[in-house]
PDB file of C-alpha atoms in Angstrom:
ATOM      1  CA  UNK A  72      97.505  -1.364 141.648  1.00 50.00           C
ATOM      2  CA  UNK A  73      96.050   2.177 140.664  1.00 50.00           C
ATOM      3  CA  UNK A  74      98.885   4.051 142.389  1.00 52.00           C
ATOM      4  CA  UNK A  75     101.531   2.269 140.049  1.00 52.00           C
ATOM      5  CA  UNK A  76     100.208   3.208 136.903  1.00 52.00           C
ATOM      6  CA  UNK A  77     100.427   6.726 136.990  1.00 50.00           C
ATOM      7  CA  UNK A  78     104.308   6.445 137.706  1.00 49.00           C
ATOM      8  CA  UNK A  79     104.847   4.620 134.949  1.00 47.00           C
ATOM      9  CA  UNK A  80     103.169   7.144 132.539  1.00 48.00           C
ATOM     10  CA  UNK A  81     105.364  10.112 134.448  1.00 46.00           C
ATOM     11  CA  UNK A  82     108.394   8.057 133.714  1.00 46.00           C
ATOM     12  CA  UNK A  83     107.583   7.719 130.164  1.00 45.00           C
ATOM     13  CA  UNK A  84     106.464  11.525 130.091  1.00 43.00           C
ATOM     14  CA  UNK A  85     109.937  12.491 131.523  1.00 45.00           C
ATOM     15  CA  UNK A  86     111.840  10.352 129.128  1.00 45.00           C
ATOM     16  CA  UNK A  87     110.320  11.994 125.904  1.00 47.00           C
ATOM     17  CA  UNK A  88     110.545  15.766 127.452  1.00 48.00           C
ATOM     18  CA  UNK A  89     114.208  15.473 128.429  1.00 48.00           C
ATOM     19  CA  UNK A  90     116.060  13.362 125.841  1.00 49.00           C
ATOM     20  CA  UNK A  91     113.760  12.267 123.395  1.00 50.00           C
ATOM     21  CA  UNK A  92     116.549  11.956 120.504  1.00 52.00           C
ATOM     22  CA  UNK A  93     118.589   9.793 122.934  1.00 52.00           C
ATOM     23  CA  UNK A  94     115.738   7.755 123.886  1.00 53.00           C
ATOM     24  CA  UNK A  95     114.656   7.378 120.171  1.00 53.00           C
ATOM     25  CA  UNK A  96     118.272   6.199 119.567  1.00 51.00           C
ATOM     26  CA  UNK A  97     118.115   3.734 122.492  1.00 52.00           C
ATOM     27  CA  UNK A  98     114.918   2.305 121.127  1.00 53.00           C
ATOM     28  CA  UNK A  99     116.276   2.018 117.612  1.00 54.00           C
ATOM     29  CA  UNK A 100     119.082   0.035 118.519  1.00 57.00           C
ATOM     30  CA  UNK A 101     121.822   2.569 117.440  1.00 68.00           C
ATOM     31  CA  UNK A 102     124.884   3.381 119.786  1.00 71.00           C
ATOM     32  CA  UNK A 103     125.442   6.813 121.168  1.00 77.00           C
ATOM     33  CA  UNK A 104     128.937   8.581 120.064  1.00 78.00           C
ATOM     34  CA  UNK A 105     130.497   9.526 123.551  1.00 81.00           C
ATOM     35  CA  UNK A 106     134.143  10.554 121.501  1.00 80.00           C
ATOM     36  CA  UNK A 107     135.669   7.957 123.587  1.00 83.00           C
ATOM     37  CA  UNK A 108     138.926   6.169 121.666  1.00 84.00           C
ATOM     38  CA  UNK A 109     139.968   2.701 123.046  1.00 84.00           C
ATOM     39  CA  UNK A 110     143.421   1.651 121.974  1.00 84.00           C
ATOM     40  CA  UNK A 111     143.837  -2.240 121.763  1.00 84.00           C
ATOM     41  CA  UNK A 112     145.973  -3.472 124.592  1.00 88.00           C
ATOM     42  CA  UNK A 113     147.689  -6.366 122.579  1.00 89.00           C
ATOM     43  CA  UNK A 114     148.355  -6.182 118.825  1.00 88.00           C
ATOM     44  CA  UNK A 115     148.040  -9.374 116.983  1.00 88.00           C
ATOM     45  CA  UNK A 116     149.819 -10.351 114.076  1.00 91.00           C
ATOM     46  CA  UNK A 117     148.600 -12.365 111.183  1.00 91.00           C
ATOM     47  CA  UNK A 118     149.657 -15.785 111.420  1.00 88.00           C
ATOM     48  CA  UNK A 119     150.261 -18.270 108.464  1.00 86.00           C
ATOM     49  CA  UNK A 120     148.265 -21.561 109.323  1.00 82.00           C
ATOM     50  CA  UNK A 121     149.367 -24.708 107.865  1.00 83.00           C
ATOM     51  CA  UNK A 122     147.260 -28.009 108.022  1.00 82.00           C
ATOM     52  CA  UNK A 123     149.923 -30.514 106.794  1.00 82.00           C
ATOM     53  CA  UNK A 124     147.585 -31.239 103.637  1.00 84.00           C
ATOM     54  CA  UNK A 125     149.363 -28.509 101.322  1.00 86.00           C
ATOM     55  CA  UNK A 126     151.618 -31.201  99.152  1.00 88.00           C
ATOM     56  CA  UNK A 127     148.696 -33.287  98.680  1.00 90.00           C
ATOM     57  CA  UNK A 128     145.670 -33.763  96.517  1.00 90.00           C
ATOM     58  CA  UNK A 129     142.419 -34.457  97.457  1.00 87.00           C
ATOM     59  CA  UNK A 130     140.729 -37.746  96.133  1.00 86.00           C
ATOM     60  CA  UNK A 131     137.952 -37.604  98.316  1.00 83.00           C
ATOM     61  CA  UNK A 132     135.993 -35.010 100.326  1.00 87.00           C
ATOM     62  CA  UNK A 133     132.838 -35.829 102.061  1.00 87.00           C
ATOM     63  CA  UNK A 134     130.968 -35.489 105.108  1.00 90.00           C
ATOM     64  CA  UNK A 135     130.439 -38.725 107.300  1.00 90.00           C
ATOM     65  CA  UNK A 136     130.439 -39.499 111.045  1.00 92.00           C
ATOM     66  CA  UNK A 137     133.343 -41.943 112.325  1.00 92.00           C
ATOM     67  CA  UNK A 138     133.415 -44.730 115.011  1.00 91.00           C
ATOM     68  CA  UNK A 139     136.231 -46.406 116.549  1.00 90.00           C
ATOM     69  CA  UNK A 140     135.417 -50.109 118.040  1.00 90.00           C
ATOM     70  CA  UNK A 141     136.145 -49.903 122.118  1.00 86.00           C
ATOM     71  CA  UNK A 142     137.173 -53.366 122.797  1.00 85.00           C
ATOM     72  CA  UNK A 143     137.147 -52.938 126.613  1.00 85.00           C
ATOM     73  CA  UNK A 144     133.664 -51.686 126.619  1.00 88.00           C
ATOM     74  CA  UNK A 145     133.033 -54.165 123.828  1.00 90.00           C
ATOM     75  CA  UNK A 146     131.113 -51.268 121.694  1.00 92.00           C
ATOM     76  CA  UNK A 147     131.215 -48.815 119.113  1.00 91.00           C
ATOM     77  CA  UNK A 148     132.177 -45.049 120.314  1.00 90.00           C
ATOM     78  CA  UNK A 149     131.658 -42.118 118.313  1.00 91.00           C
ATOM     79  CA  UNK A 150     134.905 -40.295 117.406  1.00 90.00           C
ATOM     80  CA  UNK A 151     133.376 -37.239 115.274  1.00 91.00           C
ATOM     81  CA  UNK A 152     131.448 -36.085 112.666  1.00 94.00           C
ATOM     82  CA  UNK A 153     132.918 -33.932 109.952  1.00 93.00           C
ATOM     83  CA  UNK A 154     134.832 -34.110 106.547  1.00 91.00           C
ATOM     84  CA  UNK A 155     136.522 -37.303 105.634  1.00 89.00           C
ATOM     85  CA  UNK A 156     139.402 -36.864 102.951  1.00 90.00           C
ATOM     86  CA  UNK A 157     141.891 -39.304 100.902  1.00 87.00           C
ATOM     87  CA  UNK A 158     144.829 -37.224 100.239  1.00 90.00           C
ATOM     88  CA  UNK A 159     147.575 -38.454  97.790  1.00 92.00           C
ATOM     89  CA  UNK A 160     151.202 -37.054  98.644  1.00 91.00           C
ATOM     90  CA  UNK A 161     152.288 -35.185  95.072  1.00 91.00           C
ATOM     91  CA  UNK A 162     155.809 -36.427  95.573  1.00 91.00           C
ATOM     92  CA  UNK A 163     155.781 -39.763  97.082  1.00 91.00           C
ATOM     93  CA  UNK A 164     152.151 -41.038  96.078  1.00 89.00           C
ATOM     94  CA  UNK A 165     151.084 -42.392  99.541  1.00 90.00           C
ATOM     95  CA  UNK A 166     147.457 -41.989 100.495  1.00 89.00           C
ATOM     96  CA  UNK A 167     146.163 -41.252 103.798  1.00 88.00           C
ATOM     97  CA  UNK A 168     142.790 -40.839 105.150  1.00 88.00           C
ATOM     98  CA  UNK A 169     142.230 -37.641 107.279  1.00 90.00           C
ATOM     99  CA  UNK A 170     139.246 -36.878 109.205  1.00 91.00           C
ATOM    100  CA  UNK A 171     138.582 -33.560 110.976  1.00 91.00           C
ATOM    101  CA  UNK A 172     135.748 -32.622 113.384  1.00 92.00           C
ATOM    102  CA  UNK A 173     133.230 -30.152 112.053  1.00 89.00           C
ATOM    103  CA  UNK A 174     133.345 -27.130 114.041  1.00 90.00           C
ATOM    104  CA  UNK A 175     136.823 -27.555 115.782  1.00 91.00           C
ATOM    105  CA  UNK A 176     138.774 -28.806 112.805  1.00 88.00           C
ATOM    106  CA  UNK A 177     140.224 -31.389 115.553  1.00 90.00           C
ATOM    107  CA  UNK A 178     141.720 -34.609 113.771  1.00 88.00           C
ATOM    108  CA  UNK A 179     139.999 -37.638 114.547  1.00 87.00           C
ATOM    109  CA  UNK A 180     141.647 -39.972 112.298  1.00 87.00           C
ATOM    110  CA  UNK A 181     144.824 -39.945 110.677  1.00 87.00           C
ATOM    111  CA  UNK A 182     146.166 -43.162 109.138  1.00 85.00           C
ATOM    112  CA  UNK A 183     147.963 -44.443 105.549  1.00 85.00           C
ATOM    113  CA  UNK A 184     145.765 -46.410 103.403  1.00 84.00           C
ATOM    114  CA  UNK A 185     147.853 -49.206 102.354  1.00 82.00           C
ATOM    115  CA  UNK A 186     147.163 -52.466  99.877  1.00 80.00           C
ATOM    116  CA  UNK A 187     146.054 -54.462 102.906  1.00 80.00           C
ATOM    117  CA  UNK A 188     143.581 -51.855 104.218  1.00 79.00           C
ATOM    118  CA  UNK A 189     140.061 -53.335 102.907  1.00 81.00           C
ATOM    119  CA  UNK A 190     136.692 -51.524 103.819  1.00 79.00           C
ATOM    120  CA  UNK A 191     133.775 -54.130 104.207  1.00 81.00           C
ATOM    121  CA  UNK A 192     130.089 -53.811 104.503  1.00 81.00           C
ATOM    122  CA  UNK A 193     128.941 -53.200 108.172  1.00 77.00           C
ATOM    123  CA  UNK A 194     126.424 -55.810 109.125  1.00 78.00           C
ATOM    124  CA  UNK A 195     124.308 -53.216 110.978  1.00 77.00           C
ATOM    125  CA  UNK A 196     123.741 -50.530 108.267  1.00 78.00           C
ATOM    126  CA  UNK A 197     124.031 -50.030 104.514  1.00 78.00           C
ATOM    127  CA  UNK A 198     125.125 -46.975 104.957  1.00 81.00           C
ATOM    128  CA  UNK A 199     128.273 -47.578 106.826  1.00 85.00           C
ATOM    129  CA  UNK A 200     131.627 -49.537 106.013  1.00 86.00           C
ATOM    130  CA  UNK A 201     134.151 -51.023 108.385  1.00 88.00           C
ATOM    131  CA  UNK A 202     137.862 -51.420 108.425  1.00 88.00           C
ATOM    132  CA  UNK A 203     141.028 -51.995 110.406  1.00 88.00           C
ATOM    133  CA  UNK A 204     143.953 -49.397 110.381  1.00 87.00           C
ATOM    134  CA  UNK A 205     147.209 -48.322 112.543  1.00 84.00           C
ATOM    135  CA  UNK A 206     145.995 -44.509 113.496  1.00 76.00           C
ATOM    136  CA  UNK A 207     147.865 -41.719 114.697  1.00 75.00           C
ATOM    137  CA  UNK A 208     145.077 -39.397 115.673  1.00 69.00           C
ATOM    138  CA  UNK A 209     145.865 -39.207 119.188  1.00 72.00           C
ATOM    139  CA  UNK A 210     149.448 -38.859 118.992  1.00 76.00           C
ATOM    140  CA  UNK A 211     150.216 -42.298 119.299  1.00 80.00           C
ATOM    141  CA  UNK A 212     149.947 -45.158 116.869  1.00 84.00           C
ATOM    142  CA  UNK A 213     147.519 -47.575 117.521  1.00 82.00           C
ATOM    143  CA  UNK A 214     145.785 -50.615 115.732  1.00 86.00           C
ATOM    144  CA  UNK A 215     141.851 -49.736 115.690  1.00 85.00           C
ATOM    145  CA  UNK A 216     138.834 -50.865 113.960  1.00 89.00           C
ATOM    146  CA  UNK A 217     136.823 -48.016 112.521  1.00 90.00           C
ATOM    147  CA  UNK A 218     133.400 -47.574 110.974  1.00 89.00           C
ATOM    148  CA  UNK A 219     132.090 -44.788 108.741  1.00 88.00           C
ATOM    149  CA  UNK A 220     128.454 -43.902 108.248  1.00 88.00           C
ATOM    150  CA  UNK A 221     127.628 -41.644 105.472  1.00 84.00           C
ATOM    151  CA  UNK A 222     124.182 -39.772 105.270  1.00 79.00           C
ATOM    152  CA  UNK A 223     122.510 -41.693 103.139  1.00 72.00           C
ATOM    153  CA  UNK A 224     123.255 -45.060 100.732  1.00 69.00           C
ATOM    154  CA  UNK A 225     123.881 -43.069  97.920  1.00 68.00           C
ATOM    155  CA  UNK A 226     126.321 -40.957  99.391  1.00 67.00           C
ATOM    156  CA  UNK A 227     128.421 -44.264 100.265  1.00 63.00           C
ATOM    157  CA  UNK A 228     128.119 -45.328  96.710  1.00 65.00           C
ATOM    158  CA  UNK A 229     129.399 -42.093  95.466  1.00 63.00           C
ATOM    159  CA  UNK A 230     132.338 -42.631  97.706  1.00 63.00           C
ATOM    160  CA  UNK A 231     132.973 -46.151  96.610  1.00 60.00           C
ATOM    161  CA  UNK A 232     132.400 -44.972  92.554  1.00 57.00           C
ATOM    162  CA  UNK A 233     135.860 -44.459  90.644  1.00 45.00           C
ATOM    163  CA  UNK A 234     134.227 -41.986  88.556  1.00 44.00           C
ATOM    164  CA  UNK A 235     136.582 -40.637  86.102  1.00 35.00           C
ATOM    165  CA  UNK A 236     139.880 -41.601  87.701  1.00 42.00           C
ATOM    166  CA  UNK A 237     142.586 -43.470  85.484  1.00 39.00           C
ATOM    167  CA  UNK A 238     143.122 -47.090  86.656  1.00 37.00           C
ATOM    168  CA  UNK A 239     146.537 -46.370  88.140  1.00 38.00           C
ATOM    169  CA  UNK A 240     145.066 -43.575  90.115  1.00 38.00           C
ATOM    170  CA  UNK A 241     141.998 -45.626  91.428  1.00 37.00           C
ATOM    171  CA  UNK A 242     142.540 -45.959  94.803  1.00 40.00           C
ATOM    172  CA  UNK A 243     138.863 -46.626  95.220  1.00 46.00           C
ATOM    173  CA  UNK A 244     139.946 -50.248  94.622  1.00 46.00           C
ATOM    174  CA  UNK A 245     142.251 -50.408  97.271  1.00 41.00           C
ATOM    175  CA  UNK A 246     139.946 -49.478 100.116  1.00 49.00           C
ATOM    176  CA  UNK A 247     136.301 -50.173  98.985  1.00 44.00           C
TER     177      UNK A 247
END
């Protein structure tokens, strides 16, 4: 063990003597400028991204967790956690519920809110609501049973309050 200690000391002493400035720069986390220039292989152009929500007004925008009921397994399955929005089209006035997952922005719910869409209390939680809808999130139209869980009872109550909206714009009466 005593033989190995002087080797380490000599190595450190050699670094200090030869290139003390480069060793200090490496220790400080700075990169050395080698003068090499790297040209990009592929040039990327800026692309305009459309979400499909450009012609719609956001009525509700809240964070929540969405579940769907799996009839085969007779259990609730998580569809995603993210932002749920009620969007009203500016021209035709139709309202749809859109939910995107938080990090990937993948759509996990996309369906029209119609007069027959009614949210009901979930028997298992005060923070949750349940409803049926024909959903198109997976690319095909399916009748699904959904449950949405908010972070707290207060957030759920905030989503259910009509706020200062006019009675004709009060879509909360339709879905809550």
